[in-house]
Coordinates of C-alpha atoms and ligand atoms in Angstrom, one line a residue:
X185 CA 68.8 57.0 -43.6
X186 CA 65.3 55.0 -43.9
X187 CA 64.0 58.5 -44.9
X188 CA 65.9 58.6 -48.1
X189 CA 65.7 55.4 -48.7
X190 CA 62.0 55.6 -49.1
X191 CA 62.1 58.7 -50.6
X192 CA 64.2 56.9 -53.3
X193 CA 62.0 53.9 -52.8
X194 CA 59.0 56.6 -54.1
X195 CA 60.8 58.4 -56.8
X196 CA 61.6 54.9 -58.5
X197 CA 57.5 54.1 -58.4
X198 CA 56.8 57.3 -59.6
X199 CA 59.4 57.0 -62.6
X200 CA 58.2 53.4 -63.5
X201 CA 54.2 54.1 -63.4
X202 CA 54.9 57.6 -64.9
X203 CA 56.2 57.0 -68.7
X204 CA 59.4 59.2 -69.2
X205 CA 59.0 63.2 -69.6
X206 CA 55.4 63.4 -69.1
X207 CA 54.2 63.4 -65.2
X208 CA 51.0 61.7 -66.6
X209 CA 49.6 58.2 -65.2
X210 CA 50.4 56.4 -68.5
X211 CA 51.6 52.7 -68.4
X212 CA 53.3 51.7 -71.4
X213 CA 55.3 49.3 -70.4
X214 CA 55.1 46.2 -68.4
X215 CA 52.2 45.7 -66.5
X216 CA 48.8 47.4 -67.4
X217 CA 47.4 47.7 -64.1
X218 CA 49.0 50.2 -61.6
X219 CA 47.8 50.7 -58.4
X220 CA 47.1 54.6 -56.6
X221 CA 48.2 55.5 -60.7
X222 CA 45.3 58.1 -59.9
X223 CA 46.2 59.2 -56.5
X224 CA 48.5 62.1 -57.7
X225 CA 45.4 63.8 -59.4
X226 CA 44.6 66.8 -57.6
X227 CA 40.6 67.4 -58.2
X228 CA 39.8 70.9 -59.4
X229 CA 37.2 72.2 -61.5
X230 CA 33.8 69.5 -62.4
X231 CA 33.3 69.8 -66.1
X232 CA 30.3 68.3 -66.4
X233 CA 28.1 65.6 -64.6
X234 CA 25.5 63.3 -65.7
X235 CA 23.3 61.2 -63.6
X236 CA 21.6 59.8 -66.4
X237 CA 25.0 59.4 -68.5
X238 CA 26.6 57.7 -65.0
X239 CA 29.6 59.7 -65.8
X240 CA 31.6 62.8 -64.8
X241 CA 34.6 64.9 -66.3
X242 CA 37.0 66.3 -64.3
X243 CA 39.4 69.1 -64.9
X244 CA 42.8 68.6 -62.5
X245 CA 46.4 68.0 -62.3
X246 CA 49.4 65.6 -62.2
X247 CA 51.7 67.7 -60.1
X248 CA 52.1 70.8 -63.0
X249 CA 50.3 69.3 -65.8
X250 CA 46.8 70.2 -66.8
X251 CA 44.6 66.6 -66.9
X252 CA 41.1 66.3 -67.8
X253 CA 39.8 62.5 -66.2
X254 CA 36.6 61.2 -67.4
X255 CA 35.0 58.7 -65.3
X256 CA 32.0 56.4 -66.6
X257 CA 29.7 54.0 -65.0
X258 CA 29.2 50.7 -67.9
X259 CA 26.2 48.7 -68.4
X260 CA 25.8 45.7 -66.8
X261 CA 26.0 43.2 -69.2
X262 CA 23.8 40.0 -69.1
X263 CA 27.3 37.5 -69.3
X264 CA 27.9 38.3 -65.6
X265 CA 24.6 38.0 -64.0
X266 CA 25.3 34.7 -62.9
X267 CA 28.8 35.3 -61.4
X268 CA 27.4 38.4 -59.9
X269 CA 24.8 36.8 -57.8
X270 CA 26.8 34.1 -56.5
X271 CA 29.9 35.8 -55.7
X272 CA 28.7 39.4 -53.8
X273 CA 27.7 40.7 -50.9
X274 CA 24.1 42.2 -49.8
X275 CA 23.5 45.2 -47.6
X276 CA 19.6 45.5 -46.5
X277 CA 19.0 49.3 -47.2
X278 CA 15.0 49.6 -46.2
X279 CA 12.5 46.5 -46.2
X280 CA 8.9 47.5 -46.4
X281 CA 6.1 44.7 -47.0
X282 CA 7.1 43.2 -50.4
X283 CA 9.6 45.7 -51.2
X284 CA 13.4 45.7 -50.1
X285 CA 16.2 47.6 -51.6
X286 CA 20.3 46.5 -51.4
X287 CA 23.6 47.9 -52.1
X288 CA 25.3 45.1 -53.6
X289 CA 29.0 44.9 -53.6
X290 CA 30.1 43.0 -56.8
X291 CA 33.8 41.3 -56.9
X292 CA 36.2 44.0 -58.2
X293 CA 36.7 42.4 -61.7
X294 CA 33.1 43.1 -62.1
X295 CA 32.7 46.4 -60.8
X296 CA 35.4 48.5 -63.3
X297 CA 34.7 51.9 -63.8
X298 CA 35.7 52.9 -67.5
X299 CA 38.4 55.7 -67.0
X300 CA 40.0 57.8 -69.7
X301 CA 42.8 60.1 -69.1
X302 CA 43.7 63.3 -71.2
X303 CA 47.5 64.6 -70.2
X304 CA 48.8 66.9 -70.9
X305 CA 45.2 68.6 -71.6
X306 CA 45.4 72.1 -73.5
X307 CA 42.5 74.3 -72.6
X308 CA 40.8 73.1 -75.9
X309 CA 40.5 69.8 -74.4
X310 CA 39.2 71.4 -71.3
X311 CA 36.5 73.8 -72.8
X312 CA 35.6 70.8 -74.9
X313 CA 33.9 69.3 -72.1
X314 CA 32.0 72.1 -70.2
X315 CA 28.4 72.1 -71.7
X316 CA 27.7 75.2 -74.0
X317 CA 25.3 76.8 -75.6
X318 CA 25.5 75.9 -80.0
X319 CA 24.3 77.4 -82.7
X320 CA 24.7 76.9 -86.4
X321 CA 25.9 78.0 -89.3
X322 CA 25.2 77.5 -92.6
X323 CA 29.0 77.7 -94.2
X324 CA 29.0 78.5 -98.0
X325 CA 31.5 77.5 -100.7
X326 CA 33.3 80.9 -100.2
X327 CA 32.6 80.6 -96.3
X328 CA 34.7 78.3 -96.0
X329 CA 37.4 78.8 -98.2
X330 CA 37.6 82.8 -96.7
X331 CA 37.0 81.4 -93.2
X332 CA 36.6 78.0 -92.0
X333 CA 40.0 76.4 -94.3
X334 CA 42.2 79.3 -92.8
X335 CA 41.2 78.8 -89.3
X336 CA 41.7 74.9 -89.7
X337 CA 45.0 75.2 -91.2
X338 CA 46.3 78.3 -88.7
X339 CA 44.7 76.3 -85.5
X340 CA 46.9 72.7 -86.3
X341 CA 45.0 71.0 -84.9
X342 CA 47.3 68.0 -83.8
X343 CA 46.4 64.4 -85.3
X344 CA 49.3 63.2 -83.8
X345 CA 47.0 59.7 -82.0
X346 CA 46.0 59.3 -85.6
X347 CA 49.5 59.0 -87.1
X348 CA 50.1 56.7 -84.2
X349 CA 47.6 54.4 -84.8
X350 CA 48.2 54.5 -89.2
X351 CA 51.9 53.8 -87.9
X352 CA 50.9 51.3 -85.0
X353 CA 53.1 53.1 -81.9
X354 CA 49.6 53.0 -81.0
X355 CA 46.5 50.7 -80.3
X356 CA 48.0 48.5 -82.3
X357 CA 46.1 45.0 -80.6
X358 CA 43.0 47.0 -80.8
X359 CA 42.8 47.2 -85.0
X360 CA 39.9 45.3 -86.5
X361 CA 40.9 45.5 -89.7
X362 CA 43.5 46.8 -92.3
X363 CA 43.6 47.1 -96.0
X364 CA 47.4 48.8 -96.0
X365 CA 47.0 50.1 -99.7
X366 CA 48.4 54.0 -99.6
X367 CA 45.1 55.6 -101.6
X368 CA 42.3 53.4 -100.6
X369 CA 43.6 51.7 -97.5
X370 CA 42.4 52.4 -94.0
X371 CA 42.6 51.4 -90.3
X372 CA 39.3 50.2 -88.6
X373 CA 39.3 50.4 -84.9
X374 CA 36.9 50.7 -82.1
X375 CA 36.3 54.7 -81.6
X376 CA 38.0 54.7 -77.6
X377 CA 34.1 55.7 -76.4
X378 CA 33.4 52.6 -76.8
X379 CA 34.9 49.7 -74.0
X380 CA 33.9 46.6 -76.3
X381 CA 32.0 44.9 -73.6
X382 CA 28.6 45.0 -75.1
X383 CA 27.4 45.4 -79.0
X384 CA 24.7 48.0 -78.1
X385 CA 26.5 50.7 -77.8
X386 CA 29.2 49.5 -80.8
X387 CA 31.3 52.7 -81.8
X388 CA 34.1 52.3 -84.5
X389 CA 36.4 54.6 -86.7
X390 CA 37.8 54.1 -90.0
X391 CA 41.0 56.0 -90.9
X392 CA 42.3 56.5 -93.7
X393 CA 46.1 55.7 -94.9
X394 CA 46.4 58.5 -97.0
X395 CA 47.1 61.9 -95.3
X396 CA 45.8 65.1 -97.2
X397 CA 41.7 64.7 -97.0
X398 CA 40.9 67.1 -94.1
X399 CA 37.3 66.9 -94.3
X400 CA 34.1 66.2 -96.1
X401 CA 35.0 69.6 -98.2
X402 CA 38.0 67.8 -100.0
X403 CA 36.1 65.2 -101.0
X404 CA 35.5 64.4 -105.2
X405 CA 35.0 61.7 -107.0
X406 CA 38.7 60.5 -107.0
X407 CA 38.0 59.3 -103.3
X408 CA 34.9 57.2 -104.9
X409 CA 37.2 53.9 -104.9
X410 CA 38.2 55.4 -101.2
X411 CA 34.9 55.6 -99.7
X412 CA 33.4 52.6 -101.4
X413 CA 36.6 50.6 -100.1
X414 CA 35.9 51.6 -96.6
X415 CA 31.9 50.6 -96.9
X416 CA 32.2 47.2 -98.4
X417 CA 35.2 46.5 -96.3
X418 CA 34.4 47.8 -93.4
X419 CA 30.9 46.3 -93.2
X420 CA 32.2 42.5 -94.1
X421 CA 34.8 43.4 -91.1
X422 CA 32.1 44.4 -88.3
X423 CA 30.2 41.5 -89.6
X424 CA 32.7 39.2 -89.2
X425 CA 33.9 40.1 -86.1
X426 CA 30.9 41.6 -84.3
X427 CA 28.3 39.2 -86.4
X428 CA 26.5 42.7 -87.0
X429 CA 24.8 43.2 -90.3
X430 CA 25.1 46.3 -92.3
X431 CA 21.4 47.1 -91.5
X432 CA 22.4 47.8 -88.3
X433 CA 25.1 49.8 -88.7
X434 CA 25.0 53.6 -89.5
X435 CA 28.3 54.6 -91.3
X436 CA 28.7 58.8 -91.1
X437 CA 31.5 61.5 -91.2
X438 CA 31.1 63.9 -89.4
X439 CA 31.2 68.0 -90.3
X440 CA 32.5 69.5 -88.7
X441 CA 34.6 66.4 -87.8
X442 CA 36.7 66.9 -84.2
X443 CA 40.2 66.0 -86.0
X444 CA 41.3 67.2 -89.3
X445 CA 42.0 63.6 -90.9
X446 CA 39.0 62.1 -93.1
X447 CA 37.4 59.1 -91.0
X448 CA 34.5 57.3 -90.8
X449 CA 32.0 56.8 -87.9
X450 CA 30.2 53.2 -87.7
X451 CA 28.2 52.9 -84.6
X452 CA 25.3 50.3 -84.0
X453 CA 22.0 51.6 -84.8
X454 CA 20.3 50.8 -81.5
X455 CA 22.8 53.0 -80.0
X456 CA 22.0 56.9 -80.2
X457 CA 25.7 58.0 -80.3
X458 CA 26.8 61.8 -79.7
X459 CA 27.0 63.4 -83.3
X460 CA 24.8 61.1 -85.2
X461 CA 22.0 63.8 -85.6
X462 CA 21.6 65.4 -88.6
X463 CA 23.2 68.6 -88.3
X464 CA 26.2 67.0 -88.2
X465 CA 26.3 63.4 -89.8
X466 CA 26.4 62.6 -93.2
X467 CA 25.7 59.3 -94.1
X468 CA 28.4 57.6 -95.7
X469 CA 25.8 56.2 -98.8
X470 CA 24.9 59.7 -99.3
X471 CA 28.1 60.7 -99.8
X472 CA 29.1 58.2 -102.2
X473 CA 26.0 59.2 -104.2
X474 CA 26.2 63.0 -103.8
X475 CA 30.0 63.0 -105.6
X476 CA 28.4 60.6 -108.1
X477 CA 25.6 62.8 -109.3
X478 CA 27.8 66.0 -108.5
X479 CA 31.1 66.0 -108.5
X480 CA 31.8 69.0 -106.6
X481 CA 28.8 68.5 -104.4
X482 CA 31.4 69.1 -101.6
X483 CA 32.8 71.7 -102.8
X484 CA 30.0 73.8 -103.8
X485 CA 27.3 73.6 -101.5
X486 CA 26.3 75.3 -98.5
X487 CA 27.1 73.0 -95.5
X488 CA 25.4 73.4 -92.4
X489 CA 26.9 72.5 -88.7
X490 CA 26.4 72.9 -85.2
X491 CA 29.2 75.4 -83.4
X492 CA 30.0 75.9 -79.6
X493 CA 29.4 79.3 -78.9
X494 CA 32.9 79.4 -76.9
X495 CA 34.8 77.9 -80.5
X496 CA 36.6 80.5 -82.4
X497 CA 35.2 79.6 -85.6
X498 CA 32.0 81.0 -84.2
X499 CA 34.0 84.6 -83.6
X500 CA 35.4 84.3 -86.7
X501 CA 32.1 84.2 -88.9
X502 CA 30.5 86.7 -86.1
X503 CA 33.3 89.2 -87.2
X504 CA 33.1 88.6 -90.9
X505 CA 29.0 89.4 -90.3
X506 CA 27.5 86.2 -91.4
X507 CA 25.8 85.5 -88.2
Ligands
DD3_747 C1 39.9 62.7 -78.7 C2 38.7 62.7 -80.9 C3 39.9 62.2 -80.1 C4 39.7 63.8 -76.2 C5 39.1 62.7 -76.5 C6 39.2 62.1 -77.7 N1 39.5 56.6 -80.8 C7 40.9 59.9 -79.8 C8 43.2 59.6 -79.2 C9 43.1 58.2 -79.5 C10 40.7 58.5 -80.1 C11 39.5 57.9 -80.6 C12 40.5 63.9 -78.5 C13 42.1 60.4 -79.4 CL1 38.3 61.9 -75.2 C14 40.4 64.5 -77.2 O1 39.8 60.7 -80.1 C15 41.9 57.7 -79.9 N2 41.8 56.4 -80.1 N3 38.4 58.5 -80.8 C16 40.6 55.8 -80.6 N4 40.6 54.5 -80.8

């Protein structure tokens, strides 16, 4: 019976490299690395592709689950030059007087591809990564409380990976710092855009303990002592750890943010990072001093922010004529 045998042989691969109910490649536990982890992905729709970016995101699935994979080419950091050279191999492609051009093969260790998985993906997660055309709106006090706060709170939008991380079932080894206090406390972490390898691209994401600030509109001067925790904290953190001053750091939330739970963006200013342009980040020292010369600056005024023209929200302010 060496049929069933290796049929069983599979089936026990498959159950230890898949993690319990979900046919998704996650490793949990035990060994990090699996081998063939992404052979079971069956390739179907390109989301988007990037020859500048080096990177690609695929829609696809593990047997019956709906996966998006996003794969992305790393700089080549400076550290490695020297084990590069010495340890890979050279192909001549074309020689031509002075000029010759290679394919180098670097050792494996060296030549990783940064990889992240989303699965199960809803269609959100799908739609969020084919390119669209955006627009934006200029949301007003009422606006948003007629609108925007009704669709945010009918859509639940799942923070589930932030509850993980505030209750460490997840990323736990990757927190940089922690002040645990319930109103002003947060978690700061590297944002998972960003692999750590090199400091120009630096990405990280403070979240906050406490759960009921959805967004820049709940904002008052009551979360002063909040938001002036997570500057002065978060700064002598990176700077510790990354030896980056504040100078270089621009600190921003986002509105609209992608999740529903009040964090802050820090990424390196040398680094031009997705969402740092100005109709949609607001600098965290503008924020501070907006609720301190108004304290319902938040609340009142007209906020402006880009929109997907395949997002709901845009429907929704279409059919309520305000666009
Ligand atoms: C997300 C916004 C959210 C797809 C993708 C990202 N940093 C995260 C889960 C864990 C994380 C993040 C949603 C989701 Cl690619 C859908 O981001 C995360 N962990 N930004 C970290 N450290």
């Amino acid at each position: 019976m060496a049929a069933t045998q290796s049929e069983e042989e599979t089936a026990k691969t498959v159950a230890k490299r898949l993690k319990t109910d979900e046919n998704c490649p996650v490793t949990e536990d035990g060994d990090s690395t699996v081998k063939e982890a992404l052979s079971g992905f069956k390739t179907g729709q390109i989301l988007r592709d990037s020859a500048r970016e080096k990177n690609i995101f695929i829609h696809g699935k593990f047997d019956d689950q709906e996966a998006v994979v996003i794969l992305e080419k790393t700089p080549i950091r400076q550290d490695v030059l020297a084990e590069m050279f010495k340890s890979s191999s050279l192909t001549l492609e074309m020689k031509n007087d002075i000029y010759s051009t290679y394919q180098l093969q670097p050792p494996p260790h060296l030549n990783g591809i940064k990889t992240t998985v989303i699965c199960p993906a809803t269609e959100k997660h799908v739609k969020k990564y084919l390119r669209q055309e955006t627009f934006l709106i200029n949301e007003t006090e009422d606006d948003y409380r007629s609108i925007t706060l009704p669709h945010i709170t009918q859509q639940s939008f799942s923070v589930q990976w932030v509850y993980n991380i505030l209750e460490k079932k997840a990323e736990a080894d990757r927190i940089v710092f922690e002040d645990p206090d319930p109103h002003v406390g947060f978690v700061l972490l590297p944002d998972f855009k960003w692999d750590q390898k090199q400091l120009e691209d630096l990405y990280l994401i403070a979240i906050v303990h406490r759960r009921d600030l959805k967004s820049l509109r709940d904002l008052t001067p009551d979360n002063l002592p909040l938001l002036r925790n997570i500057l002065e904290k978060g700064v002598e953190a990176i700077g510790k750890k990354y030896n980056v001053p504040s100078s270089k750091l621009r600190m921003y939330l986002h509105y609209q943010p992608s999740y529903y739970h009040i964090h802050v963006h820090f990424t390196s200013l040398d680094y031009e990072a997705p969402g740092c342009g100005v109709e949609r980040a607001h600098l965290l020292t503008d924020v501070i001093q907006n609720l301190q010369v108004q304290p319902e600056y938040y609340q009142k005024r007209t906020l402006t922010f880009p929109i997907r023209a395949d997002d709901a929200l845009l429907t929704k302010f279409r059919e309520a004529g305000k666009i």
